[in-house]
Tab-separated table of C-alpha atoms in Angstrom:
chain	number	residue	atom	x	y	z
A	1	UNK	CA	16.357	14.115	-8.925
A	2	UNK	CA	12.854	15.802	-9.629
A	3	UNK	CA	10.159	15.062	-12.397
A	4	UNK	CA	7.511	17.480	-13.124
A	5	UNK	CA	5.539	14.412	-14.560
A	6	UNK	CA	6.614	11.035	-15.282
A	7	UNK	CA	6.130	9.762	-18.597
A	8	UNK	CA	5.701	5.926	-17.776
A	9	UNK	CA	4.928	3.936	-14.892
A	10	UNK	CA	7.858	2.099	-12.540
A	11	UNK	CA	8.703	-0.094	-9.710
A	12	UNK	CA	11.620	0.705	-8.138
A	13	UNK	CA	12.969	-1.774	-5.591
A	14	UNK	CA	15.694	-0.338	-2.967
A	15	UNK	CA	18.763	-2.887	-2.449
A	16	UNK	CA	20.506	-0.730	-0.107
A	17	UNK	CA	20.812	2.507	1.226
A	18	UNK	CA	17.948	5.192	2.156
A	19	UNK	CA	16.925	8.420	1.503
A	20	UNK	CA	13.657	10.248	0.557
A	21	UNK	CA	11.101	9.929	-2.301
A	22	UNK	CA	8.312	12.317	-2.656
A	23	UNK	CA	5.685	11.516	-5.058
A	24	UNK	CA	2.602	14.736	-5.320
A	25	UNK	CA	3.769	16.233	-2.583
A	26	UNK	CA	3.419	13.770	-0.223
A	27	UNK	CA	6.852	12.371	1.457
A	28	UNK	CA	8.266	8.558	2.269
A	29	UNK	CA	11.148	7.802	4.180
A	30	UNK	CA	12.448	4.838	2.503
A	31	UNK	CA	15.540	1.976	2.906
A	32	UNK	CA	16.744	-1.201	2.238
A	33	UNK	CA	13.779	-3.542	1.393
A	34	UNK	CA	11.182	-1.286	0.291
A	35	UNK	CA	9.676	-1.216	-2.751
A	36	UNK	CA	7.293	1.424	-5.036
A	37	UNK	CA	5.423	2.456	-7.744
A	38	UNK	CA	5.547	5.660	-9.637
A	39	UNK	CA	2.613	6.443	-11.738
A	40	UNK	CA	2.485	8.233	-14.991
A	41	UNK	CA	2.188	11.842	-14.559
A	42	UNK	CA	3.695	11.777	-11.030
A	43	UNK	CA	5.194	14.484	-9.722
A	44	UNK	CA	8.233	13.324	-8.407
A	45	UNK	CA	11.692	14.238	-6.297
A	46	UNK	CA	14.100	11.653	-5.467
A	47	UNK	CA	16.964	12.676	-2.729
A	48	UNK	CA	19.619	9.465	-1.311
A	49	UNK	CA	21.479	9.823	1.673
A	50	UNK	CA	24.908	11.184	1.375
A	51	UNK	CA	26.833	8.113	3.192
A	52	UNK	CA	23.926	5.541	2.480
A	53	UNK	CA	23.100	5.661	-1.302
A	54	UNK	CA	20.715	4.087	-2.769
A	55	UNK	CA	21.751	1.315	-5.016
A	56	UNK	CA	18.363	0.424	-6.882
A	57	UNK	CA	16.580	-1.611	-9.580
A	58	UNK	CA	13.705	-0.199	-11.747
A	59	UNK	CA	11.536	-1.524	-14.467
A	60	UNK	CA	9.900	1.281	-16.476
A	61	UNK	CA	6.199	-0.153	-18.200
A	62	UNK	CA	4.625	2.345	-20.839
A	63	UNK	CA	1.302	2.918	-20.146
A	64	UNK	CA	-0.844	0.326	-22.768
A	65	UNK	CA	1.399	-2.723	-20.801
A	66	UNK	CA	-0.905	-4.726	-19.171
A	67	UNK	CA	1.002	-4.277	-15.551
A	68	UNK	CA	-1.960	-1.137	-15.751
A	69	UNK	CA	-4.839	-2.615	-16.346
A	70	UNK	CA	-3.145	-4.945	-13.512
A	71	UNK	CA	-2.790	-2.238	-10.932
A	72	UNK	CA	-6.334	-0.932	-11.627
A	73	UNK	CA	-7.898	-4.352	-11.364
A	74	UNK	CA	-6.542	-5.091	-7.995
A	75	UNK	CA	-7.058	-1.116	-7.147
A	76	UNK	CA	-3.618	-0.868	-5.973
A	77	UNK	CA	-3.382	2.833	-5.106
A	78	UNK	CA	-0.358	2.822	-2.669
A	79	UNK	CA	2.936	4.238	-3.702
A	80	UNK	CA	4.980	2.226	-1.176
A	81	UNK	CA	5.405	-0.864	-0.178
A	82	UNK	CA	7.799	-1.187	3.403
A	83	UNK	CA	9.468	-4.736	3.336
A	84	UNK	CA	8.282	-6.238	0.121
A	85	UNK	CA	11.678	-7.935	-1.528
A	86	UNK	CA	11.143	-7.902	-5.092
A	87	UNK	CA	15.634	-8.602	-5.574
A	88	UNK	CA	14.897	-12.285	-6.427
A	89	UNK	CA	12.316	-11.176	-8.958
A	90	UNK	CA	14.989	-8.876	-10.262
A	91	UNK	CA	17.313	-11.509	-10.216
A	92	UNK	CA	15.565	-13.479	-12.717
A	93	UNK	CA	14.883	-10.057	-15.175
A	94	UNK	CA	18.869	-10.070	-15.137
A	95	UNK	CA	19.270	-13.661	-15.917
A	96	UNK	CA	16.798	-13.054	-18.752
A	97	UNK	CA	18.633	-10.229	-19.800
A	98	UNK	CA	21.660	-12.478	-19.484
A	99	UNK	CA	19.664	-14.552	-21.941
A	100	UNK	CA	18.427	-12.684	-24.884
A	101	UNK	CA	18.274	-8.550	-24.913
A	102	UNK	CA	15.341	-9.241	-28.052
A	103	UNK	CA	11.807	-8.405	-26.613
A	104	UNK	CA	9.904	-11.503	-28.465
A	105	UNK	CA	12.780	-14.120	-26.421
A	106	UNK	CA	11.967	-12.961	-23.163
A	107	UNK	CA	8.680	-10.969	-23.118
A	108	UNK	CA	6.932	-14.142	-21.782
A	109	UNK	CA	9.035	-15.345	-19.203
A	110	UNK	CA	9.372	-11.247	-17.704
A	111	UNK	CA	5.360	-10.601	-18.193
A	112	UNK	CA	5.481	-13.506	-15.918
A	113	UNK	CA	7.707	-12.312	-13.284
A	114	UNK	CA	5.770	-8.624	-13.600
A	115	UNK	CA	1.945	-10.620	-12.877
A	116	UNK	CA	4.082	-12.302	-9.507
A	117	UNK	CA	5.297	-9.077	-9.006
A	118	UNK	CA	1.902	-7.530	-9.073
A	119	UNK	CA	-0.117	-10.822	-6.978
A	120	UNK	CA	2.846	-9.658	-4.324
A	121	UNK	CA	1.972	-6.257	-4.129
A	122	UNK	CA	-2.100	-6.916	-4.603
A	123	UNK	CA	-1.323	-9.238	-1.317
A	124	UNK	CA	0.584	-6.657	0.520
A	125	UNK	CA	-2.588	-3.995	-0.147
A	126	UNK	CA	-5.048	-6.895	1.155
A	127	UNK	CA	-3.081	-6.838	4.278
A	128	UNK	CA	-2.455	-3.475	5.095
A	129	UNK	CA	-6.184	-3.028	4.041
A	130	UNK	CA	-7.043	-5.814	6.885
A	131	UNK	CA	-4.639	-4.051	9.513
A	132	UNK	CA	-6.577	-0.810	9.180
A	133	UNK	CA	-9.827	-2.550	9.836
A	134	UNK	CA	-8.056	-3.961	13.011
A	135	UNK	CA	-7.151	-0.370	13.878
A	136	UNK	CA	-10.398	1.319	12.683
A	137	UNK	CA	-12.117	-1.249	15.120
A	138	UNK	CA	-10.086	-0.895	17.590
A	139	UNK	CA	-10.852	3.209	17.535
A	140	UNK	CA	-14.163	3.028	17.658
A	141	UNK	CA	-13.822	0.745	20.558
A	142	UNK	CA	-12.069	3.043	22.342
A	143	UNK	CA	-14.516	6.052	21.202
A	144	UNK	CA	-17.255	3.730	22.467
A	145	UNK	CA	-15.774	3.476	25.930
A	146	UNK	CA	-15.233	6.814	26.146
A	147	UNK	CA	-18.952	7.463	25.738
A	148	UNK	CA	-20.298	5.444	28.220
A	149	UNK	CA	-21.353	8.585	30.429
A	150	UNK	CA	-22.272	10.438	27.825
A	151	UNK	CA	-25.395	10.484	24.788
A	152	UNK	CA	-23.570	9.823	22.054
A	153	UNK	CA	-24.947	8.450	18.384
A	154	UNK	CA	-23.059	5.824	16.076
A	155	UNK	CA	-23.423	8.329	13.768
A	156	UNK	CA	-21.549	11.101	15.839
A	157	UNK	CA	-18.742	8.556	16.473
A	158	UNK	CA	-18.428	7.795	12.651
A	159	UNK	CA	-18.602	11.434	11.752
A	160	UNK	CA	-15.907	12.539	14.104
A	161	UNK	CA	-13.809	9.611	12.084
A	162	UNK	CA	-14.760	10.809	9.057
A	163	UNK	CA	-16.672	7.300	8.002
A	164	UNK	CA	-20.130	6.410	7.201
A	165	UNK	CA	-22.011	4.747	9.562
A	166	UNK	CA	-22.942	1.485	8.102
A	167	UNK	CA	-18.643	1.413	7.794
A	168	UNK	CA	-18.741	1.885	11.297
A	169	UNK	CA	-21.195	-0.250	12.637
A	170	UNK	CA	-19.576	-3.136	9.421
A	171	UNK	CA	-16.325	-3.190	10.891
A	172	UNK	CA	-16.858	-2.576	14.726
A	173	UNK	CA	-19.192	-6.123	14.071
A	174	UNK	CA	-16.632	-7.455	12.040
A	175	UNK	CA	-13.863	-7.485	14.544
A	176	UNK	CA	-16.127	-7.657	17.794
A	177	UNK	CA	-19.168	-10.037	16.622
A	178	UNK	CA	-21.651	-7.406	18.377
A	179	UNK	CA	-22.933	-3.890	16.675
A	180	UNK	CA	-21.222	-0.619	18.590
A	181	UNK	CA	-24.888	0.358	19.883
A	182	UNK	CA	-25.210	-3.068	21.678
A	183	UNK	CA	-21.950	-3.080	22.676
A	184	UNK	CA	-22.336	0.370	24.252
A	185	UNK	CA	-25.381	-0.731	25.927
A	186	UNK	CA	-23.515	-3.790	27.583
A	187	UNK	CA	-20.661	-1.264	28.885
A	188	UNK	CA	-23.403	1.008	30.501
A	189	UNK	CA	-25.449	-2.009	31.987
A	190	UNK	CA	-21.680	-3.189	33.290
A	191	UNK	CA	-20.894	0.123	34.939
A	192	UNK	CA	-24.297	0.258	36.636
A	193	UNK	CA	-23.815	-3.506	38.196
């Protein structure tokens, strides 16, 4: 399935199955368990594998809803979202469905399950956010050690990793307690002990 531009936003949640989903160009292998978010005016192209089909379950928000102004006030900007199980949230949309198909019986209780929805993925973001400082860290570490025989400026290092250096010196001190000059300077006094 391709869509030049999509016309509202959605989350789609993959029960089973895997395939492909390509959202501006850029491509995700998804399956089972994943979850994502197609913006409005996406460019999209959905492909499911021929002996694992997706089986899937979507909510479609037009753009005043307030799931939005939700996304952009937690600055969700990811697409996908590996392991998040949104079926039991689901669930309950169908037993509300079950319920009452009029919009003013159930629009509470669903806005509801959308805003946990939303706290789930916000959490998600917060820790893939925190893993990538781990990594970051952990990079410029390794740059740092790397150095040790050489002149090399915090600023070089960030540069080459395409960060400012306050970012650099921020999270190196963040993970490690010590700035990535001083720790340099320990590694050199170490290697000439």
């Amino acid at each position: 399935i391709t869509r030049d531009a999509s016309s509202v936003y959605i989350i789609e949640y993959i029960a089973s199955g895997k395939g492909y989903l390509k959202v501006n160009g850029k491509k995700y292998n998804l399956s089972a368990g994943d979850s994502y978010i197609i913006h409005m005016g996406d460019k999209c192209e959905y492909y499911a594998d021929k002996n694992e089909p997706y089986k899937k379950y979507w909510i479609n928000f037009n753009p005043d809803f307030f799931f939005v102004q939700m996304l952009n006030a937690y600055n969700i900007k990811e697409r996908v979202f590996r392991g998040l199980d949104f079926s039991h949230y689901f669930d309950k949309i169908f037993e509300l469905q079950n319920f009452s198909l009029l919009n003013d019986d159930i629009y509470i209780p669903i806005s509801r399950i959308i805003f946990d929805m939303i706290m789930d993925i916000a959490e998600y973001t917060e820790q893939q956010s925190s893993n990538s400082h781990e990594e970051l860290a952990a990079m410029i570490q390794l740059k740092l050690k790397q150095s040790i025989n050489r002149n090399v400026t915090i600023a070089e290092i960030a540069n080459e990793m395409y960060r400012s250096t306050n970012d650099v010196i921020y999270r190196f001190k963040r993970k490690f307690g010590i700035t990535p000059y001083a720790y340099l300077i320990d590694l050199r006094i170490n290697m000439a002990k």
